[in-house]
Structures are given as structure tokens and as C-alpha cells.
Short mmCIF file of C-alpha atoms in Angstrom, two decimals:
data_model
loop_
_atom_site.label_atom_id
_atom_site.label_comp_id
_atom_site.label_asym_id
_atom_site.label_seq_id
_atom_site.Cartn_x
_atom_site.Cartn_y
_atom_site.Cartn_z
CA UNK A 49 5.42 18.60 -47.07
CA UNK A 50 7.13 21.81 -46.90
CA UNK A 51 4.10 23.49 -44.66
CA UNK A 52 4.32 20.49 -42.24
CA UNK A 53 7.57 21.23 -41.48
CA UNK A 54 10.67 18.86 -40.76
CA UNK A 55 10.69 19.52 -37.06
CA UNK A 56 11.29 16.82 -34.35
CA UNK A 57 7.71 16.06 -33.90
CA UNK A 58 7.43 15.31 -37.76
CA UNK A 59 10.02 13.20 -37.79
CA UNK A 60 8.31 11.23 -34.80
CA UNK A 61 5.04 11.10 -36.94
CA UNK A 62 7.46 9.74 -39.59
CA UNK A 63 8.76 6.78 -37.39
CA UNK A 64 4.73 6.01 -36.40
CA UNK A 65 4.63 2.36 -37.43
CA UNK A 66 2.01 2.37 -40.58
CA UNK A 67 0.68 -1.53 -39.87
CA UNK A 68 -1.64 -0.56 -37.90
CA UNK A 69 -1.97 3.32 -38.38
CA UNK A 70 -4.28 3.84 -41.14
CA UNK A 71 -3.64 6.98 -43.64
CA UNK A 72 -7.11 9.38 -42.13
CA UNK A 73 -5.34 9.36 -38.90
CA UNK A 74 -1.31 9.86 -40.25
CA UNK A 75 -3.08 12.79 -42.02
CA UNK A 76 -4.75 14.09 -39.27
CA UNK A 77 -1.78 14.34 -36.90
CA UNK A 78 0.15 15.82 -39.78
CA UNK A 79 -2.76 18.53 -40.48
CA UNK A 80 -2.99 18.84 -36.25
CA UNK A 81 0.79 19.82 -35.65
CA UNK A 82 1.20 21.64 -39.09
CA UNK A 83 1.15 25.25 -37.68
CA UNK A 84 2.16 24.74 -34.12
CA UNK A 85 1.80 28.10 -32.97
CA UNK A 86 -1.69 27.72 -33.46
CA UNK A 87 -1.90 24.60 -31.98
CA UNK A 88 -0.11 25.49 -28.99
CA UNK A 89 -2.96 28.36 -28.37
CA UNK A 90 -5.82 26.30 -29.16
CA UNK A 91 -4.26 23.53 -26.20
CA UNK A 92 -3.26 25.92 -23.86
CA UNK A 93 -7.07 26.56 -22.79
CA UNK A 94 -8.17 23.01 -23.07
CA UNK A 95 -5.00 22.07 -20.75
CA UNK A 96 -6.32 24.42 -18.27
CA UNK A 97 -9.53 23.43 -17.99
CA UNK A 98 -8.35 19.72 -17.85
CA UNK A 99 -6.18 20.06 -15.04
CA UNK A 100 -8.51 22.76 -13.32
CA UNK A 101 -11.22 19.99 -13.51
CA UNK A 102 -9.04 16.77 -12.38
CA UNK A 103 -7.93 19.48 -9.49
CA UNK A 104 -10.95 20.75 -8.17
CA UNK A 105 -12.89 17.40 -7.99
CA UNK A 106 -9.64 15.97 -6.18
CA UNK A 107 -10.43 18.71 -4.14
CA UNK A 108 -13.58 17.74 -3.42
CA UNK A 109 -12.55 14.50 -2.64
CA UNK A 110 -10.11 15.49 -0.22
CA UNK A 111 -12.50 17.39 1.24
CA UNK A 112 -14.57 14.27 1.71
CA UNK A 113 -11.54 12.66 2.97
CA UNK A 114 -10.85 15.11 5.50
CA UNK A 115 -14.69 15.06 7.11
CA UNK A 116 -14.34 11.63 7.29
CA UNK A 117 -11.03 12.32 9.56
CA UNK A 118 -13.14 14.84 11.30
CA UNK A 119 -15.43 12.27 12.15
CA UNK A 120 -13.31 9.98 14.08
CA UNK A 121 -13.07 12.83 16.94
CA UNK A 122 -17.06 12.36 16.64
CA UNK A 123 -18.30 8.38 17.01
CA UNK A 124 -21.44 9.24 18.70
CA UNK A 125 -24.49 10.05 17.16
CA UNK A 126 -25.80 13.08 19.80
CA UNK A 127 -23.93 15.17 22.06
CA UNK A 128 -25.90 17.16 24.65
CA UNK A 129 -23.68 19.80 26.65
CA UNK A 130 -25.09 20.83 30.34
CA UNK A 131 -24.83 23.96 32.10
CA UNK A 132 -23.06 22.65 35.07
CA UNK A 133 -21.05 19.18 35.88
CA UNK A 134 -23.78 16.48 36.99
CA UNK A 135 -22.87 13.28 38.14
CA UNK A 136 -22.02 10.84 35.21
CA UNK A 137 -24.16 7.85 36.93
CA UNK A 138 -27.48 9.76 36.91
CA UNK A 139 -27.04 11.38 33.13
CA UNK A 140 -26.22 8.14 31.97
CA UNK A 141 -29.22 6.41 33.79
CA UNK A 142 -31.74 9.18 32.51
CA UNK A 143 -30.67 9.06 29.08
CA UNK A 144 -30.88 4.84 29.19
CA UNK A 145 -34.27 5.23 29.84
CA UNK A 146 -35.39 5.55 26.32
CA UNK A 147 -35.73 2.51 23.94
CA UNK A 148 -33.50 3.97 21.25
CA UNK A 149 -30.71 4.87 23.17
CA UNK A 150 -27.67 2.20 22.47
CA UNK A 151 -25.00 3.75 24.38
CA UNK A 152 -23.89 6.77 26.50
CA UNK A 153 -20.32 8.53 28.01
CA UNK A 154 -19.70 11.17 30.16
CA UNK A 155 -16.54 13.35 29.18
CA UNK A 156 -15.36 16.32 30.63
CA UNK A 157 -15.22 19.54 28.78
CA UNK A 158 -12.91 22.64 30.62
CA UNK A 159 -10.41 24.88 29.67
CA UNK A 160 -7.05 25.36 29.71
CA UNK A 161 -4.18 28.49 30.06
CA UNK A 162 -0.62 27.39 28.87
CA UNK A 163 1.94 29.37 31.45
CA UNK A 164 4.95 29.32 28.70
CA UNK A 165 8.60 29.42 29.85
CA UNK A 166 9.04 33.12 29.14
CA UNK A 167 5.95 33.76 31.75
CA UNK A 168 3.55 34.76 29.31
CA UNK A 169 0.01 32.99 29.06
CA UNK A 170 -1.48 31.84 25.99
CA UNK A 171 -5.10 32.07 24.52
CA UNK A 172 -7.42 29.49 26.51
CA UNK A 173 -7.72 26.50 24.92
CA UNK A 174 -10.34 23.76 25.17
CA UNK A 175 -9.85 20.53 26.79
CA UNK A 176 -11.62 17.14 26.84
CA UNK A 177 -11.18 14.71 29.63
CA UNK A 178 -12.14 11.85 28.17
CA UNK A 179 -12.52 7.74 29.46
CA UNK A 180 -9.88 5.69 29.16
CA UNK A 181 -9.61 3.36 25.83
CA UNK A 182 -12.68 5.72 24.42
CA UNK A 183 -14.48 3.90 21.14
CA UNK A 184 -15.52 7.55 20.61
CA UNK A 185 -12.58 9.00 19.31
CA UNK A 186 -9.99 7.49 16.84
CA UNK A 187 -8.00 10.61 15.78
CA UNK A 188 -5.43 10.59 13.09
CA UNK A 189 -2.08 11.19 14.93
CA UNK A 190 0.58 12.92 13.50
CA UNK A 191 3.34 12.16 15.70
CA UNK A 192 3.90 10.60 19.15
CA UNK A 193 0.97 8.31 20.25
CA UNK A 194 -2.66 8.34 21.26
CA UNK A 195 -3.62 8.18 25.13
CA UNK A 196 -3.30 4.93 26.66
CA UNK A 197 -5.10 4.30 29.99
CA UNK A 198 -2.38 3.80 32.04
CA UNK A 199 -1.05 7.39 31.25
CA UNK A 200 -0.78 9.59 34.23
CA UNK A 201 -1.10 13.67 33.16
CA UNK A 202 -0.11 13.00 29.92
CA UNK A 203 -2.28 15.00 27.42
CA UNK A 204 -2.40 15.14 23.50
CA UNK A 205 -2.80 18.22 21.68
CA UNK A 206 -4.20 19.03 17.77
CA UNK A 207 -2.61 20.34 14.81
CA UNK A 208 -4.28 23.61 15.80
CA UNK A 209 -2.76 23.84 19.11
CA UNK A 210 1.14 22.72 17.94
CA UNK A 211 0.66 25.25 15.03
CA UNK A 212 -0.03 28.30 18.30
CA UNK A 213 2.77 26.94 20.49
CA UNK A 214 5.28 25.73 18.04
CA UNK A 215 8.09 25.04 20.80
CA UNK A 216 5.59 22.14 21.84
CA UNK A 217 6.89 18.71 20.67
CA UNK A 218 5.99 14.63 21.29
CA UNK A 219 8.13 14.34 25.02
CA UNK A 220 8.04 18.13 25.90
CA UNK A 221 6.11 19.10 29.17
CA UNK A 222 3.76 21.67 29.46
CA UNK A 223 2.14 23.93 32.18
CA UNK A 224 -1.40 24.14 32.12
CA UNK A 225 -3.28 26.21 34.36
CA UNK A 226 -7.19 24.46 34.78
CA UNK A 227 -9.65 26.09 36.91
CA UNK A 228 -6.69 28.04 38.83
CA UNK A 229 -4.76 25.25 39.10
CA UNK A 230 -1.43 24.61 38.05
CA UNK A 231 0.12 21.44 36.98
CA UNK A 232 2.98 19.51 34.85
CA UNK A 233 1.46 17.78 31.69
CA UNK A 234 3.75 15.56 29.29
CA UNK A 235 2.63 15.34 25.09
CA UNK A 236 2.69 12.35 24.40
CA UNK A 237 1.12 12.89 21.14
CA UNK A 238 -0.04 15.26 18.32
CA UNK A 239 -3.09 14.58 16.20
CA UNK A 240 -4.91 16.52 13.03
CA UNK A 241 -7.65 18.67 13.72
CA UNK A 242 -11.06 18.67 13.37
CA UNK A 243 -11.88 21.97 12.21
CA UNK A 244 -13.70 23.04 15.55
CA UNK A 245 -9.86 25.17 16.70
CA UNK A 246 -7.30 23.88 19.33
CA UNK A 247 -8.20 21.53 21.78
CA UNK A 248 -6.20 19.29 24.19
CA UNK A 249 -6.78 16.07 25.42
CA UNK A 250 -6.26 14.12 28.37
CA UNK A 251 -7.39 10.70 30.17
CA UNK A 252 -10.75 11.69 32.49
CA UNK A 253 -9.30 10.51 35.47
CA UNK A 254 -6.29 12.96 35.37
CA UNK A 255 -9.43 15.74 34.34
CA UNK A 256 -11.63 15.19 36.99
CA UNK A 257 -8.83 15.13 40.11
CA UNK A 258 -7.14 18.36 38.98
CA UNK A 259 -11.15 20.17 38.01
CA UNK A 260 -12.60 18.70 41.40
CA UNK A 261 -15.23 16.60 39.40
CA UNK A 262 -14.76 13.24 39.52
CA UNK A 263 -17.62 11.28 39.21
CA UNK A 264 -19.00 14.08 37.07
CA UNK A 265 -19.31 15.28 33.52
CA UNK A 266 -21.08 18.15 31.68
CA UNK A 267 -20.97 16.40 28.32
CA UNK A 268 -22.47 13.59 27.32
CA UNK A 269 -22.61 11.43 24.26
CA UNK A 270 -25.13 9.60 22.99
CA UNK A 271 -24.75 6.24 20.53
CA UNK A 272 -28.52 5.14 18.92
CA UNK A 273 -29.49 2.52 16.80
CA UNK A 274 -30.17 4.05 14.01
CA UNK A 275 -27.78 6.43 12.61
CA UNK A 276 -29.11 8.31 9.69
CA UNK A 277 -29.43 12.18 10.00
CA UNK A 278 -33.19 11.68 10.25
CA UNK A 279 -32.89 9.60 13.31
CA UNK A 280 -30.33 11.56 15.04
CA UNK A 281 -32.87 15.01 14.80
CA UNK A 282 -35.41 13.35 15.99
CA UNK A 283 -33.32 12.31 19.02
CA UNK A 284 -31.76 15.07 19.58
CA UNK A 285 -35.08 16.82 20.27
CA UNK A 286 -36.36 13.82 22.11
CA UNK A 287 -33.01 13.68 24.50
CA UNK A 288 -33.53 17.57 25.02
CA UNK A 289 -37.18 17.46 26.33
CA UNK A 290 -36.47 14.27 28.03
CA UNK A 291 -33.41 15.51 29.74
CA UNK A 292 -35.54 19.50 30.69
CA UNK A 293 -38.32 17.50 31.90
CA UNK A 294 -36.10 15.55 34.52
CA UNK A 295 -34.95 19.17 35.72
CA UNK A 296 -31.26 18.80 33.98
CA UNK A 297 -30.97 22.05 32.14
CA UNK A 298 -28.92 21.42 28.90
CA UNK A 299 -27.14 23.98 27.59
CA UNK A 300 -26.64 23.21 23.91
CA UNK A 301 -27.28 19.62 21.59
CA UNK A 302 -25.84 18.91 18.38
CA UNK A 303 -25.58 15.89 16.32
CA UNK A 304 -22.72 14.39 13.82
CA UNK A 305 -24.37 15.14 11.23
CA UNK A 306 -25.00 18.86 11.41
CA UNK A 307 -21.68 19.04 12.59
CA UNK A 308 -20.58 17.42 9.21
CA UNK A 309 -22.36 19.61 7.28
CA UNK A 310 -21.38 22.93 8.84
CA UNK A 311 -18.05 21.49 7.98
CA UNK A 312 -18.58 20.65 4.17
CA UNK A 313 -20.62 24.00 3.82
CA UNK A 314 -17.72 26.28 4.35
CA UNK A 315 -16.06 24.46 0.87
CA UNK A 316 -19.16 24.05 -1.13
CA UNK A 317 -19.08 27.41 -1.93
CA UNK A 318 -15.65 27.23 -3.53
CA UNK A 319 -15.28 23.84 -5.00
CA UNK A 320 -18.76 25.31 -7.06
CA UNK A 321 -17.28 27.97 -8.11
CA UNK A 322 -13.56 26.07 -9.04
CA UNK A 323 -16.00 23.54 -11.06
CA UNK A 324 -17.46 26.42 -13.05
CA UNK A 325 -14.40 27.92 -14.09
CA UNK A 326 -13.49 24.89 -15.27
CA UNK A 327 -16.50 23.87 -17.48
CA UNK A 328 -16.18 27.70 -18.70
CA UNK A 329 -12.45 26.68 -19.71
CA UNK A 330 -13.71 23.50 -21.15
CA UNK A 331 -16.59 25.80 -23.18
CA UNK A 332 -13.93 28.14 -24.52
CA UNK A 333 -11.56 25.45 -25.54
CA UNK A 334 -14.22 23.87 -27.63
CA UNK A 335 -15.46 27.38 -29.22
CA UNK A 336 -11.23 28.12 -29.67
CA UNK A 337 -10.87 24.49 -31.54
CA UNK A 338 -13.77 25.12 -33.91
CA UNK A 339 -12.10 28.17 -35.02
CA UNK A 340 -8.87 26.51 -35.68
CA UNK A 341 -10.36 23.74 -37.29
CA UNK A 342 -12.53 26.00 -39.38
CA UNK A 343 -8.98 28.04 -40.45
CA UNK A 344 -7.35 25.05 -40.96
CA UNK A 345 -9.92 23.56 -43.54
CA UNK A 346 -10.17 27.35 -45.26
CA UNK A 347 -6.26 26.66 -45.43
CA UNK A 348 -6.39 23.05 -46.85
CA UNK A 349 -9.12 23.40 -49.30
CA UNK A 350 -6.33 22.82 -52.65
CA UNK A 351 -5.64 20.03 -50.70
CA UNK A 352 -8.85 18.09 -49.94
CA UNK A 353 -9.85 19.19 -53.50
CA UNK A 354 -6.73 16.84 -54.30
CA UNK A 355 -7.51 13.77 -52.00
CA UNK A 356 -11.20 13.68 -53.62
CA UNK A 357 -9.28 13.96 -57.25
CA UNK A 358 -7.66 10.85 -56.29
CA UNK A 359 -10.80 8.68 -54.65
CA UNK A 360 -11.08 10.21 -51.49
CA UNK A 361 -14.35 9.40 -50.03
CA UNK A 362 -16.95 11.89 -48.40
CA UNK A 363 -16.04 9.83 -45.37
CA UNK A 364 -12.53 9.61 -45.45
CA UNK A 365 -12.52 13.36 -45.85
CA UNK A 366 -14.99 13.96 -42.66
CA UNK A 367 -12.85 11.21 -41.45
CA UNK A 368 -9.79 12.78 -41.23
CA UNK A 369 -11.31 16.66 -39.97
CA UNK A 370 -12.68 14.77 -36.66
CA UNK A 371 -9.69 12.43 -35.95
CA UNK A 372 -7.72 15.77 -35.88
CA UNK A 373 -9.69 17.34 -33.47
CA UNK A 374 -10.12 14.07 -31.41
CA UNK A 375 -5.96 13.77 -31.72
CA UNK A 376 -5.91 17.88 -30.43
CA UNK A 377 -8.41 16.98 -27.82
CA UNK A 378 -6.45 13.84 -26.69
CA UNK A 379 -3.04 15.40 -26.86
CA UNK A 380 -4.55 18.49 -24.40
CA UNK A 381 -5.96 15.77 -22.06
CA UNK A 382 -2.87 13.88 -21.25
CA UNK A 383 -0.77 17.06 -20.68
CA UNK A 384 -3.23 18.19 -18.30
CA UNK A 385 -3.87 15.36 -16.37
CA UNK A 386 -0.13 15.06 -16.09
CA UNK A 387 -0.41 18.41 -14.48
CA UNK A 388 -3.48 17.97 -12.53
CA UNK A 389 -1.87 15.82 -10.09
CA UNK A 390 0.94 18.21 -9.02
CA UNK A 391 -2.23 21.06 -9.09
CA UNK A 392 -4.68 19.02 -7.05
CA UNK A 393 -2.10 18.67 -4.56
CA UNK A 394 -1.15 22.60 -4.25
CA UNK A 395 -4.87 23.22 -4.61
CA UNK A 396 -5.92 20.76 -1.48
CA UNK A 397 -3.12 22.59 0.43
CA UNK A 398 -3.73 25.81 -0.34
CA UNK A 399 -7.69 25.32 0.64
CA UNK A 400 -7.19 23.66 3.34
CA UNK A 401 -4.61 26.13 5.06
CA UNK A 402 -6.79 28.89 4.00
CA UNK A 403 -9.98 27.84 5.41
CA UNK A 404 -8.51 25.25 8.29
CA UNK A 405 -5.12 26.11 8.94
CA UNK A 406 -3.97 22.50 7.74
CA UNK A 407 -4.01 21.19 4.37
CA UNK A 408 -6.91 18.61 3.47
CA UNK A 409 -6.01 15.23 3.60
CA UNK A 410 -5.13 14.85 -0.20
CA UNK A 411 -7.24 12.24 -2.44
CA UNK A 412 -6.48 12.00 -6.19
CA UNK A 413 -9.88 11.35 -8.41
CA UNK A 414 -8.83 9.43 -11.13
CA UNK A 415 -12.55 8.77 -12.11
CA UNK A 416 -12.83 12.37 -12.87
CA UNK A 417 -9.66 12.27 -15.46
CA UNK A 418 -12.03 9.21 -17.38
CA UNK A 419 -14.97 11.62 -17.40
CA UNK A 420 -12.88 14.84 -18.46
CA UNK A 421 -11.31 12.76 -21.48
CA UNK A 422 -14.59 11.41 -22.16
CA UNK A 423 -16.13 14.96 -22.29
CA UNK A 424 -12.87 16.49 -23.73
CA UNK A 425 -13.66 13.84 -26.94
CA UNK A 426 -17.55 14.75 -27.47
CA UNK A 427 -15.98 18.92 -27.27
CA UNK A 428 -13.87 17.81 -30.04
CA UNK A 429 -16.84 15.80 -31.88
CA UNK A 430 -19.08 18.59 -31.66
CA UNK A 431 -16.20 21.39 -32.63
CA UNK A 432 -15.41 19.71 -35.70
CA UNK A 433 -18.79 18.63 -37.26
CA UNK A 434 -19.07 22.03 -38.42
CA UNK A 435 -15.45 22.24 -40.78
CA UNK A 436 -16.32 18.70 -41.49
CA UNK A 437 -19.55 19.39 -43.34
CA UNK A 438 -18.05 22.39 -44.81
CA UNK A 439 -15.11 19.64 -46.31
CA UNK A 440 -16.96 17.37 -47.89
CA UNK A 441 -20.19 19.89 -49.53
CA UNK A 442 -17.30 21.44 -51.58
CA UNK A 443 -17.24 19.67 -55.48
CA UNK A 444 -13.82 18.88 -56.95
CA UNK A 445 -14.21 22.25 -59.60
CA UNK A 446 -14.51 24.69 -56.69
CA UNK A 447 -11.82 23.14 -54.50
CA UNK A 448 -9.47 23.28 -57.70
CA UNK A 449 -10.12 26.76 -58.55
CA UNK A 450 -10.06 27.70 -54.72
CA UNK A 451 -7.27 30.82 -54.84
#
């Protein structure tokens, strides 16, 4: 009693309710939270490791997340980019005639100079004419509205482009200068990136009349049938010969996929890394509570020579040495996945600013805080097995005469 201590947390343990609280565990929490000092160091690392694991696979669910939202800007299967604008009729007819081909649409792809009210210009940005009421792009907007087809030179712009010209807001108008000409352009709305840098967007229409190309477009994408990343190679190198062979030089193809993956592959790198620090956390955590455990048995060895005076069992003893490191395990579990919530979140941001200038769209993976706690518990199994069997092989004589 008097190295247990008469602190607030004993007197909680005191209050537990003993109906349905059997005496191996009331001993274990007692022996758990005797020397708390200790305690608190053993936890510390297993905390760490919980919340760094909860985090990171959040992390890589939000990364997940965020591809997917990269994928609405990218509904098509195959994009092939030409060298110079061709008319949209004949692209579309040339790509129709293959039996795989579902659907095709033209856009326009330019570039843009904002003249800004202080006269100065800013980096070129990229610009998409695209058809009115697209099925192509479903972007997740931020503020304002998407474009509607009855807008007339209103454009859109991405997180990426708001971020460079932060006087730009939903209503504002803006001075674009497109192939040396310059016009009046109302946002109407802002949307999130897609991790390919700023872009604008604007109704075709409105594209072609001010680039002098209507009826034409140099990019065209391609919906097939089947839509596995199999299927889209294969077309994209069928689409490319088919398209050289009519005499329309293409200048570049690439497919969703791909584009996915060149996406994902810029965080695979540090989500592995994030993962390994924390099964190296979780490693050390077990290694630092079969230490304590082992100093806390060398420490209560007059005392388990006591409980088997009295009856105690060779399983009651082993018993009560795993429940304790099950109750350490479980007490360093639920402190870190109350903090791996509030972590995920900074950790999502962080990434995401650092490697795409906007934070990931943030996804909590609560599966992962079930598989932590489940591999939290076998740590604690394993950790304690060894002070266990070291319990109950000493006799009643040498645990009495223990000094």
C-alpha cells in the first residue's frame, strides 16, 4: 500500500466497481501505475508510435482522397495533345473510327498573361477552353461556382492560381492577355487543384473567338470501353499510330492512369518512410515495456512469493504480469489515438502544402486505430511472456528469502 501511493489515480482504482473487476486485473493496474515515473517513460514511446501510425496511414488516405479529387479534372481515359489546332470535326471522326473508342472532345489548350492593376504581368498560366456542360471535368470548387454554358468570358481559376494572385476573388475581373490579345474576364469561381500548377478555365466558345480557332482544338480526349490501366496503354499506342498514320502529328499522349500514378509517386516515398518510423517506435516501445516489466517483477518478488503463500495459482500469477502490460499497452493506445486525430490533420496539411501547395483533402482511418490496438496488445503479449515465466519458475523458499 504505501509503494502504490495514495495519489488521485489510486483513489480512482479504489472507486473501480469490484462486481465485475476480478482481483488479477485490480492488481495489475495497481502494479502498472505503482511507480509512475516509470510508467510515464515506458508510454511516452508507445504513444508516439500510436499516433505516428493512426497519422501517417490517415495520410495515406488523404492522399487517396485527394487523387481521387484530381481525377475529376480527368474523366477521360486518353488524352492525345497535337502540335497545331486541327479542326475538332475531323479529330473526332478519325479517332471514331476504331471499335473501342466510346467517346471523344475537343478542348482548347493556350495560355494566358494576367496584365495586373499596377501594370506588371504575371507568369503565363495555362488555360483550357473547354465545351459547355463538360462530363469531363467535375472539379471540387472552393468558392463561387463552376462554368455554366450560358456564361459569357467568365473564367474559373485553381487553388494554384488564387494562391499567385491573391487580390483575385469570386466577382473580381481580370485582364488576360491570350495570343496578344487583350480582354475583360469575370471569376466566377475558384476550384482545388490538381497537382499539374495553375490553370484557368473558361467556356470553349469564349476560347476559340478571342484565339481565332473556333471550330478547332489541339487536345483531344478520348472515353473507351474499357477502363483499366491495361486497356488505356494499349490505346494510347493504338490512337498514336492511328492518328501519325492519317498525317496528324501528335505531339504528346498520356492516359489517367499514368497521370495518377506520377501523382501518388511523389508521396510514396514519404508515407514509407513515416510508416517505418512508426513500426520502429512501436519496436522500441515493446523492447522499453519488457524492461519495465522485467524491473517491476525483480521489484515485486517478496510480493508474489506472498500471493503463492496464500493459494495463488501459477496462472493467476502469469495472469496478473500480462494483464499489466495489456492495461500499459491499452492505456498508451487511447492517449494516442486521442492525439492522432489532431496529428493526422497537421500531418495531411503540412504534406500537402509542402509537396502541392494545398493541404490534402483530409481522411481520418479509423481502421488503422483497430489494427494499431490490435498490434499494440500482441507487443504487450509478447513483452511480458518473458517476466511472466520468470514469476511463476520462482518456489515459495526463494521468493521468501529474496533480499
Amino acid at each position: 500500500a504505501e509503494a502504490a501511493g495514495h495519489g488521485l489515480i489510486e483513489r480512482l482504482v479504489e472507486r473501480l466497481p469490484r462486481r465485475w473487476l476480478q482481483r488479477p486485473f485490480l492488481l495489475a493496474v495497481r502494479n502498472a501505475i505503482r511507480h509512475k515515473g516509470r510508467l510515464l517513460r515506458t508510454m511516452i514511446v508507445l504513444v508516439l508510435g500510436t499516433a505516428l501510425f493512426i497519422g501517417v496511414i490517415s495520410v495515406r488516405q488523404s492522399v487517396n482522397t485527394t487523387q481521387a479529387d484530381f481525377l475529376r479534372y480527368h474523366q477521360y481515359d486518353v488524352q492525345l495533345n497535337f502540335s497545331a489546332a486541327q479542326r475538332t470535326a475531323r479529330l473526332a471522326a478519325i479517332a471514331s473510327e476504331l471499335s473501342d473508342v466510346a467517346a471523344v472532345e475537343g478542348w482548347g489548350v493556350g495560355s494566358a498573361l494576367r496584365q495586373r492593376p499596377d501594370g506588371s504581368s504575371s507568369n503565363r498560366y495555362l488555360v483550357y477552353g473547354l465545351p459547355e456542360a463538360t462530363p469531363l471535368v467535375d472539379p471540387v470548387v472552393q468558392a463561387g461556382r463552376w462554368l455554366r454554358p450560358e456564361d459569357e468570358y467568365a473564367v474559373v481559376i485553381n487553388a494554384t492560381v488564387a494562391k499567385d494572385e491573391p487580390d483575385l476573388g469570386v466577382g473580381d475581373t481580370v485582364i488576360l492577355d491570350m495570343a496578344g490579345r487583350e480582354r475583360a474576364w469575370t471569376v466566377v469561381g475558384i476550384v482545388s487543384s490538381d497537382a499539374q500548377g495553375p490553370k484557368i478555365f473558361m467556356n470553349y466558345g469564349d476560347f476559340a473567338y478571342t484565339t481565332r480557332t473556333v471550330g478547332k482544338t489541339n487536345s483531344l480526349q478520348v472515353t473507351i470501353a474499357h477502363h483499366d490501366p491495361r486497356a488505356q496503354q494499349a490505346m494510347e499506342t493504338v490512337l498514336f499510330n492511328h492518328f501519325e498514320n492519317r498525317g496528324v502529328e501528335v505531339r504528346n499522349t498520356r492516359t489517367t492512369q499514368r497521370l495518377n500514378a506520377q501523382n501518388g509517386l511523389m508521396f510514396d516515398i514519404i508515407v514509407g518512410f513515416l510508416i517505418l518510423m512508426a513500426v520502429l517506435l512501436g519496436a522500441v516501445g515493446s523492447l522499453g515495456l519488457s524492461t519495465t516489466m522485467g524491473i517491476n517483477i525483480t521489484e515485486r518478488i517478496r510480493e508474489i512469493g506472498v500471493l503463492r503463500a496464500i493459494g495463488a495459482s501459477n496462472g493467476a500469477i502469469r495472469r496478473i504480469v500480462l494483464l499489466e502490460g495489456l492495461v500499459i499497452a491499452t492505456v498508451s493506445w487511447v492517449v494516442g489515438f486521442a492525439l492522432s486525430y489532431p496529428a493526422a490533420q497537421f500531418m495531411a496539411s503540412a504534406i500537402g502544402i509542402a509537396l502541392l501547395d494545398m493541404p490534402l483533402t483530409f481522411t481520418y482511418a479509423l481502421p488503422a486505430a483497430v489494427i494499431w490496438l490490435g498490434v499494440l496488445l500482441v507487443l504487450a503479449v509478447v513483452a511480458s511472456l518473458g517476466p511472466a515465466r520468470s514469476a511463476v519458475t520462482l518456489t515459495i523458499r526463494e521468493v521468501l528469502a529474496y533480499e
